[in-house]
Amino acid sequence: MTGFRPPRLTTFQTIILLFAAVILGGSLLLMLPVSSQDFSVTPFNQALFTATSAVCVTGLVVQDTATHWSIFGQAVIMVLIQIGGMGVITVAAFFSLLSGRKISLMQRGTMQEAIAAPKVGGIVRLTGFIIKASLCIEALGAACMLPVFCRDYGLRGIWMAVFHSVSAFCNAGFDLLGTPDAQYPSLTSYRAEPIINLTIMALIVVGGIGFLTWDDIRANKLHLHRYRMQSKVILSTTALLIVLPAIWFYFGEFSALSGKERLLASLFQSVTPRTAGFNTADLTALSGVGQGLTIMLMLIGGSPGSTAGGMKTTTAAVLFANAIAVFQRRSEPHFFGRRIDNKAVCSASTVCFMYLTLFLGGGFVISAVEKLPLSACLFETASAVGTVGLSLGLTPSLGLLSQGILIALMFIGRVGGLTLIYAALSGFSKTASRLPQERITVG
């Protein structure tokens, strides 16, 4: 008689379960009386929402981070942000390396999937580079913001600088600037402060371009022709998604501001929806077009293998290239002299369909349940599934069902829709047989 053997988890199932375990552990820590300012027990649904938002580096909150949570609670949130930003698997692998344990081939495969690396070879070296580079960048960001925060908050400014640097680099969007009289302010009080604006934007962009792009930059410096095609696509798409929206915000939204504030606000508003969640402007004052553009940027998000969420810049780029190929009657899309595999086009189409379905479906349900305008609810669901954290102020007042929907959207948005599908369908084997083909007219 053989003993019972538990089923072996796939790579995708392991990633999902580890994310869920960290969220649950964080929720329990945030429920402790020591985590709140008044030493009360935070309700489980609020702690779960906050922990999910932190691990999924979203930034949507139901309690103001500065006024509700104690220093201990804020530290828990920052650790959860750090783990979620760099990836649960990456952090776990790093501690294994520090302890001297060898990384098995299966663990290397899981690490490869977690950071979207093209191959298993060199994955341990890349993981070490990711951790070290992340900590150095966060330390540099904190050092840049330290003079401003210490000027305004004294010694507490040290903690403010560190927290906001981690939150920005990990594209989380949590802030500690709220007061009892002015909660959920984000960075609106620093709208005209160049150091805070430029540092936060730089951290968001660097965290959002992806770990493999960092590796390319480290290895090839300014020799762009040596970069991977994916890195070229990410950098060019990121640049376009910063510059073009900034032009719209400059001429279409912030004309009432002074010259410096107008430029900073326009650049910040084009960077933060992908997918950081900080804001220096009143989002409710944006026009319908401005809010719609923000929703689009939130859904696109950052790049694969980064601290950011969303559909990813590469997904949008592949769909755009495929559309151009169809218009030109070419059989395959291409970038920089390289053709795109048809599987990438299919995956991009699937990811886009999933995000749009979750975004619209969640918005419809919340609007129906809460009796709120659909446009405002869609803004919140785009922020959740894109793991952004921008809000029109609805999230704290939502009921349990609506908060549950946002929790599910944040989780799916962080671990990835395809990861969930692959985990759920891991028991289904592929078949080599093919059904008869028949034409169907589209478009």
Coordinates of C-alpha atoms in Angstrom, one line a residue:
M1 CA 0.0 0.0 0.0
T2 CA 1.5 3.3 -1.1
G3 CA 1.2 6.4 1.0
F4 CA -0.8 9.4 0.0
R5 CA 1.0 11.8 -2.2
P6 CA -0.3 15.4 -2.4
P7 CA -0.7 16.6 -6.0
R8 CA 2.3 18.5 -7.3
L9 CA 1.5 22.1 -7.9
T10 CA 2.2 23.7 -11.2
T11 CA 4.3 26.9 -11.5
F12 CA 1.2 29.0 -11.9
Q13 CA -0.6 27.4 -9.0
T14 CA 2.5 28.0 -6.8
I15 CA 2.6 31.7 -7.7
I16 CA -1.1 32.2 -7.0
L17 CA -1.0 30.4 -3.6
L18 CA 2.0 32.3 -2.4
F19 CA 0.4 35.6 -3.3
A20 CA -2.7 34.5 -1.5
A21 CA -0.7 33.4 1.6
V22 CA 1.1 36.7 1.9
I23 CA -2.1 38.6 1.6
L24 CA -3.8 36.5 4.3
G25 CA -0.7 36.8 6.6
G26 CA -0.7 40.6 6.0
S27 CA -4.4 40.8 6.8
L28 CA -4.0 39.1 10.1
L29 CA -1.1 41.4 11.1
L30 CA -3.1 44.5 10.2
M31 CA -5.9 43.3 12.4
L32 CA -3.7 43.4 15.5
P33 CA -4.5 46.3 17.8
V34 CA -0.9 47.5 17.5
S35 CA -1.4 48.1 13.8
S36 CA -3.9 50.9 14.3
Q37 CA -3.4 54.4 15.8
D38 CA -6.1 53.9 18.5
F39 CA -5.1 50.3 19.2
S40 CA -8.5 49.0 18.0
V41 CA -9.0 45.8 16.0
T42 CA -9.4 46.6 12.4
P43 CA -12.3 44.7 10.8
F44 CA -11.1 41.7 8.7
N45 CA -12.7 43.0 5.5
Q46 CA -10.8 46.3 5.8
A47 CA -7.5 44.6 6.7
L48 CA -8.0 42.2 3.8
F49 CA -8.7 45.0 1.4
T50 CA -5.6 46.9 2.6
A51 CA -3.3 43.9 2.5
T52 CA -4.6 42.9 -1.0
S53 CA -4.0 46.5 -2.2
A54 CA -0.5 46.5 -0.8
V55 CA 0.6 43.1 -2.1
C56 CA -1.0 43.7 -5.5
V57 CA 0.7 47.2 -5.4
T58 CA -2.5 48.9 -6.2
G59 CA -3.0 51.7 -3.6
L60 CA -6.8 51.7 -3.3
V61 CA -7.6 52.1 0.4
V62 CA -10.7 52.0 2.6
Q63 CA -8.8 53.7 5.5
D64 CA -6.4 56.6 5.3
T65 CA -2.9 55.2 5.6
A66 CA -1.5 58.0 7.6
T67 CA -4.3 58.5 10.1
H68 CA -5.6 55.0 10.7
W69 CA -2.5 52.9 10.8
S70 CA 0.2 53.1 13.4
I71 CA 3.9 53.1 12.5
F72 CA 3.8 49.3 12.9
G73 CA 0.8 49.0 10.6
Q74 CA 2.5 51.3 8.1
A75 CA 5.7 49.2 8.3
V76 CA 3.6 46.0 7.6
I77 CA 2.0 47.8 4.6
M78 CA 5.5 48.8 3.3
V79 CA 6.8 45.3 3.6
L80 CA 3.8 43.9 1.8
I81 CA 4.3 46.5 -1.0
Q82 CA 8.0 45.5 -1.3
I83 CA 7.1 41.8 -1.5
G84 CA 4.3 42.4 -4.0
G85 CA 6.4 44.7 -6.1
M86 CA 9.4 42.5 -6.5
G87 CA 7.3 39.4 -6.5
V88 CA 6.7 36.8 -3.9
I89 CA 8.8 34.2 -5.8
T90 CA 11.7 36.6 -6.3
V91 CA 11.8 37.5 -2.6
A92 CA 11.5 33.9 -1.5
A93 CA 14.3 32.9 -3.9
F94 CA 16.6 35.7 -2.6
F95 CA 16.2 34.5 1.0
S96 CA 17.0 30.9 -0.2
L97 CA 20.2 32.2 -1.7
L98 CA 21.1 34.1 1.4
S99 CA 20.7 30.9 3.5
G100 CA 23.0 29.0 1.1
R101 CA 20.3 26.6 -0.2
K102 CA 20.5 25.4 -3.7
I103 CA 17.7 26.4 -6.1
S104 CA 16.2 23.3 -7.8
L105 CA 15.3 23.2 -11.5
M106 CA 11.6 23.4 -10.6
Q107 CA 12.2 26.4 -8.5
R108 CA 14.1 28.0 -11.3
G109 CA 11.2 27.4 -13.6
T110 CA 8.9 29.1 -11.1
M111 CA 11.3 32.1 -10.9
Q112 CA 11.4 32.3 -14.7
E113 CA 7.6 32.6 -14.9
A114 CA 7.4 35.1 -12.0
I115 CA 9.7 37.6 -13.7
A116 CA 8.8 36.8 -17.3
A117 CA 12.3 35.8 -18.2
P118 CA 12.8 34.3 -21.6
K119 CA 14.9 31.3 -20.4
V120 CA 15.8 29.5 -17.2
G121 CA 19.6 29.9 -17.7
G122 CA 21.0 32.7 -15.6
I123 CA 17.8 33.1 -13.6
V124 CA 19.5 33.0 -10.2
R125 CA 22.0 35.7 -11.2
L126 CA 19.2 37.8 -12.6
T127 CA 17.2 37.4 -9.4
G128 CA 20.1 38.6 -7.3
F129 CA 20.6 41.6 -9.6
I130 CA 16.8 42.5 -9.3
I131 CA 16.9 42.5 -5.5
K132 CA 20.1 44.5 -5.2
A133 CA 19.2 47.0 -7.9
S134 CA 15.7 47.5 -6.4
L135 CA 17.1 48.3 -2.9
C136 CA 19.7 50.6 -4.3
I137 CA 17.1 52.5 -6.4
E138 CA 14.7 52.8 -3.5
A139 CA 17.6 54.1 -1.3
L140 CA 18.5 56.7 -3.9
G141 CA 14.9 57.8 -4.2
A142 CA 14.5 58.2 -0.5
A143 CA 17.8 60.2 -0.3
C144 CA 16.5 62.6 -3.0
M145 CA 13.2 63.2 -1.2
L146 CA 14.7 63.3 2.3
P147 CA 15.6 67.1 2.4
V148 CA 12.0 68.0 1.5
F149 CA 10.2 65.7 3.9
C150 CA 12.7 66.5 6.8
R151 CA 12.1 70.2 6.1
D152 CA 8.3 69.7 6.5
Y153 CA 8.1 66.8 9.0
G154 CA 11.4 66.9 11.0
L155 CA 12.8 63.4 11.9
R156 CA 9.5 61.8 10.8
G157 CA 10.6 62.9 7.3
I158 CA 13.1 60.0 7.2
W159 CA 10.3 57.5 7.4
M160 CA 8.2 59.5 5.0
A161 CA 11.0 59.5 2.4
V162 CA 11.6 55.7 2.7
F163 CA 7.9 54.8 2.6
H164 CA 7.1 56.9 -0.4
S165 CA 10.2 55.7 -2.2
V166 CA 9.2 52.1 -1.8
S167 CA 5.6 52.9 -2.7
A168 CA 6.6 54.8 -5.8
F169 CA 9.2 52.3 -7.1
C170 CA 6.8 49.4 -6.5
N171 CA 4.1 51.3 -8.3
A172 CA 1.8 51.1 -5.2
G173 CA 0.6 54.6 -4.6
F174 CA 0.2 54.5 -0.8
D175 CA 0.9 57.8 0.8
L176 CA 1.4 59.1 4.4
L177 CA 0.3 62.7 3.9
G178 CA -3.2 62.5 5.2
T179 CA -4.4 64.3 8.3
P180 CA -7.6 64.0 10.4
D181 CA -8.9 67.0 8.7
A182 CA -7.8 66.1 5.1
Q183 CA -7.7 62.4 4.4
Y184 CA -6.7 60.7 1.2
P185 CA -4.7 63.7 -0.2
S186 CA -2.0 61.7 -2.1
L187 CA 0.7 64.2 -3.3
T188 CA -1.6 67.2 -4.0
S189 CA 0.2 69.3 -1.4
Y190 CA 3.4 68.8 -3.4
R191 CA 2.1 69.7 -6.8
A192 CA 4.6 72.5 -7.3
E193 CA 7.6 70.8 -5.6
P194 CA 10.0 69.7 -8.4
I195 CA 12.1 67.3 -6.3
I196 CA 9.1 65.2 -5.1
N197 CA 7.4 65.2 -8.5
L198 CA 10.5 64.3 -10.5
T199 CA 11.8 61.7 -8.0
I200 CA 8.4 60.0 -7.8
M201 CA 8.0 60.0 -11.6
A202 CA 11.5 58.5 -12.1
L203 CA 10.8 55.8 -9.5
I204 CA 7.5 54.9 -11.2
V205 CA 9.0 54.7 -14.6
V206 CA 12.1 52.7 -13.6
G207 CA 10.0 50.3 -11.6
G208 CA 7.5 49.9 -14.4
I209 CA 9.8 49.1 -17.4
G210 CA 10.6 45.6 -16.2
F211 CA 13.5 43.7 -14.8
L212 CA 14.7 42.3 -18.1
T213 CA 14.9 45.9 -19.5
W214 CA 17.1 46.8 -16.6
D215 CA 19.4 43.9 -17.4
D216 CA 19.6 45.1 -21.0
I217 CA 20.5 48.6 -19.9
R218 CA 23.1 47.3 -17.5
A219 CA 24.7 45.0 -20.1
N220 CA 24.5 47.2 -23.2
K221 CA 24.4 50.8 -21.8
L222 CA 23.6 53.2 -24.7
H223 CA 24.2 50.6 -27.4
L224 CA 20.4 50.4 -28.2
H225 CA 20.9 48.2 -31.3
R226 CA 22.1 45.4 -29.0
Y227 CA 19.0 45.4 -26.8
R228 CA 16.4 42.7 -27.0
M229 CA 13.5 43.4 -29.3
Q230 CA 11.2 43.4 -26.2
S231 CA 13.3 46.0 -24.4
K232 CA 13.1 48.3 -27.5
V233 CA 9.4 47.8 -27.7
I234 CA 9.0 48.6 -23.9
L235 CA 11.1 51.7 -24.0
S236 CA 9.6 53.2 -27.1
T237 CA 6.0 52.4 -26.0
T238 CA 6.7 53.8 -22.5
A239 CA 8.0 57.0 -24.0
L240 CA 5.0 57.4 -26.3
L241 CA 2.6 56.7 -23.4
I242 CA 4.3 59.5 -21.3
V243 CA 4.7 62.2 -24.0
L244 CA 1.4 62.0 -25.9
P245 CA -0.9 62.0 -22.8
A246 CA 1.2 64.7 -21.2
I247 CA 0.6 67.0 -24.2
W248 CA -3.1 66.4 -23.9
F249 CA -3.1 67.1 -20.1
Y250 CA -1.0 70.3 -20.7
F251 CA -3.3 71.8 -23.3
G252 CA -6.6 70.3 -22.3
E253 CA -6.8 70.0 -18.5
F254 CA -4.4 72.1 -16.6
S255 CA -4.5 75.5 -18.4
A256 CA -5.5 77.3 -15.1
L257 CA -2.2 76.4 -13.4
S258 CA 1.0 78.4 -13.6
G259 CA 3.7 77.4 -16.0
K260 CA 5.8 75.2 -13.7
E261 CA 2.8 73.6 -12.0
R262 CA 1.2 73.0 -15.3
L263 CA 4.2 71.2 -16.7
L264 CA 4.7 69.1 -13.6
A265 CA 1.0 68.2 -13.3
S266 CA 0.8 67.2 -16.9
L267 CA 3.8 64.9 -16.8
F268 CA 2.8 63.5 -13.4
Q269 CA -0.7 62.7 -14.6
S270 CA 0.6 60.9 -17.7
V271 CA 3.0 58.8 -15.6
T272 CA 1.1 57.9 -12.5
P273 CA -1.9 55.9 -14.1
R274 CA 0.7 53.3 -15.3
T275 CA 0.3 52.0 -12.5
A276 CA 1.4 54.0 -9.5
G277 CA -1.7 55.6 -8.0
F278 CA -0.3 58.8 -6.7
N279 CA -1.9 62.0 -7.9
T280 CA -1.0 65.7 -7.6
A281 CA -4.2 67.0 -9.2
D282 CA -7.9 66.7 -8.3
L283 CA -9.1 63.8 -10.4
T284 CA -12.7 64.7 -10.0
A285 CA -12.0 68.0 -11.7
L286 CA -10.7 66.3 -14.9
S287 CA -13.0 66.5 -17.9
G288 CA -14.7 63.4 -19.2
V289 CA -12.0 63.1 -21.8
G290 CA -9.3 63.4 -19.2
Q291 CA -10.8 60.7 -17.0
G292 CA -11.3 58.5 -20.1
L293 CA -7.6 58.9 -21.1
T294 CA -6.6 58.1 -17.5
I295 CA -8.7 54.9 -17.6
M296 CA -7.0 53.9 -20.8
L297 CA -3.6 54.4 -19.3
M298 CA -4.6 52.5 -16.2
L299 CA -5.7 49.5 -18.2
I300 CA -2.5 49.4 -20.3
G301 CA -0.3 49.7 -17.2
G302 CA 3.4 48.9 -17.0
S303 CA 5.7 46.3 -18.6
P304 CA 6.0 42.5 -18.1
G305 CA 8.3 41.4 -15.4
S306 CA 8.1 44.7 -13.6
T307 CA 6.6 46.1 -10.4
A308 CA 3.6 47.4 -12.3
G309 CA 0.3 45.8 -13.3
G310 CA -2.2 46.3 -16.1
M311 CA -2.4 44.6 -19.5
K312 CA 1.2 45.6 -20.1
T313 CA 2.8 47.9 -22.7
T314 CA 3.9 44.9 -24.8
T315 CA 0.3 43.7 -25.1
A316 CA -0.9 47.1 -26.4
A317 CA 2.1 47.3 -28.7
V318 CA 1.5 43.8 -30.2
L319 CA -2.2 44.5 -30.8
F320 CA -1.2 47.8 -32.5
A321 CA 1.4 46.1 -34.7
N322 CA -1.0 43.4 -35.6
A323 CA -3.6 46.0 -36.6
I324 CA -1.0 47.7 -38.8
A325 CA -0.1 44.4 -40.4
V326 CA -3.8 43.7 -41.2
F327 CA -4.2 47.2 -42.7
Q328 CA -1.1 46.5 -44.9
R329 CA -2.2 43.0 -45.7
R330 CA 0.9 41.4 -44.3
S331 CA 0.7 37.9 -42.7
E332 CA 2.6 38.8 -39.5
P333 CA 3.3 41.9 -37.4
H334 CA 6.9 42.9 -36.7
F335 CA 9.0 45.2 -34.6
F336 CA 12.5 46.5 -35.3
G337 CA 13.2 44.0 -38.1
R338 CA 11.8 41.0 -36.1
R339 CA 8.5 39.3 -36.8
I340 CA 6.1 38.6 -33.9
D341 CA 5.1 35.0 -33.2
N342 CA 1.4 34.3 -33.7
K343 CA 1.2 32.9 -30.1
A344 CA 2.1 36.4 -28.8
V345 CA -0.7 37.9 -30.9
C346 CA -3.2 35.4 -29.6
S347 CA -2.1 35.9 -26.0
A348 CA -2.3 39.7 -26.3
S349 CA -5.8 39.4 -27.7
T350 CA -6.8 37.1 -24.9
V351 CA -5.3 39.4 -22.2
C352 CA -7.0 42.5 -23.7
F353 CA -10.4 40.7 -23.8
M354 CA -10.0 39.5 -20.2
Y355 CA -9.1 42.9 -18.9
L356 CA -11.9 44.7 -20.7
T357 CA -14.4 42.0 -19.5
L358 CA -13.3 42.4 -15.9
F359 CA -13.2 46.2 -16.1
L360 CA -16.6 46.5 -17.6
G361 CA -18.3 43.7 -15.7
G362 CA -17.0 44.9 -12.3
G363 CA -18.1 48.5 -13.1
F364 CA -21.6 47.4 -14.2
V365 CA -22.1 45.3 -11.0
I366 CA -20.8 48.0 -8.6
S367 CA -22.9 50.7 -10.4
A368 CA -26.0 48.6 -10.1
V369 CA -25.4 47.6 -6.4
E370 CA -24.3 51.0 -5.1
K371 CA -26.6 53.1 -7.4
L372 CA -23.6 55.2 -8.5
P373 CA -22.8 56.7 -11.9
L374 CA -21.3 54.0 -14.2
S375 CA -18.5 56.3 -15.4
A376 CA -17.2 56.7 -11.8
C377 CA -17.5 53.0 -11.1
L378 CA -15.6 52.1 -14.2
F379 CA -12.8 54.5 -13.1
E380 CA -12.5 52.5 -9.8
T381 CA -12.6 49.1 -11.5
A382 CA -10.0 50.2 -14.1
S383 CA -7.8 51.3 -11.1
A384 CA -8.3 48.0 -9.4
V385 CA -7.7 45.6 -12.3
G386 CA -4.8 47.7 -13.5
T387 CA -3.4 47.7 -9.9
V388 CA -3.2 51.5 -10.1
G389 CA -4.8 53.0 -7.0
L390 CA -6.2 56.2 -8.4
S391 CA -9.7 56.9 -7.2
L392 CA -12.5 59.4 -7.6
G393 CA -13.2 59.0 -3.8
L394 CA -15.8 56.1 -4.1
T395 CA -13.8 53.2 -2.6
P396 CA -14.0 54.0 1.1
S397 CA -17.8 54.3 1.0
L398 CA -18.5 51.1 -1.0
G399 CA -20.3 48.1 0.5
L400 CA -18.9 44.7 1.2
L401 CA -19.9 43.2 -2.1
S402 CA -18.3 46.1 -4.1
Q403 CA -15.2 45.9 -2.0
G404 CA -15.0 42.2 -2.6
I405 CA -15.2 42.8 -6.4
L406 CA -12.3 45.3 -6.1
I407 CA -10.3 42.8 -4.1
A408 CA -10.8 40.1 -6.7
L409 CA -9.9 42.6 -9.5
M410 CA -6.7 43.7 -7.7
F411 CA -5.6 40.1 -7.2
I412 CA -6.3 39.0 -10.8
G413 CA -4.6 42.2 -12.1
R414 CA -1.5 41.5 -10.1
V415 CA -1.0 37.7 -10.6
G416 CA -2.2 38.0 -14.2
G417 CA -5.3 36.6 -15.9
L418 CA -3.4 34.1 -18.0
T419 CA -1.7 32.8 -14.9
L420 CA -5.1 32.1 -13.2
I421 CA -6.4 30.4 -16.4
Y422 CA -3.2 28.2 -16.7
A423 CA -3.5 27.3 -13.0
A424 CA -7.1 26.4 -13.3
L425 CA -6.7 24.3 -16.5
S426 CA -3.4 22.7 -15.5
G427 CA -5.1 19.2 -15.4
F428 CA -6.3 19.4 -19.0
S429 CA -3.9 17.8 -21.4
K430 CA -3.3 19.1 -24.9
T431 CA -4.6 17.2 -27.8
A432 CA -2.9 16.8 -31.2
S433 CA -6.1 16.4 -33.1
R434 CA -7.5 19.3 -35.1
L435 CA -11.1 20.0 -36.1
P436 CA -12.1 20.8 -39.7
Q437 CA -11.6 24.4 -40.6
E438 CA -14.2 26.7 -42.0
R439 CA -14.1 30.4 -42.8
I440 CA -15.9 33.1 -40.8
T441 CA -16.3 36.7 -41.7
V442 CA -15.2 39.3 -39.2
G443 CA -15.0 43.1 -39.3

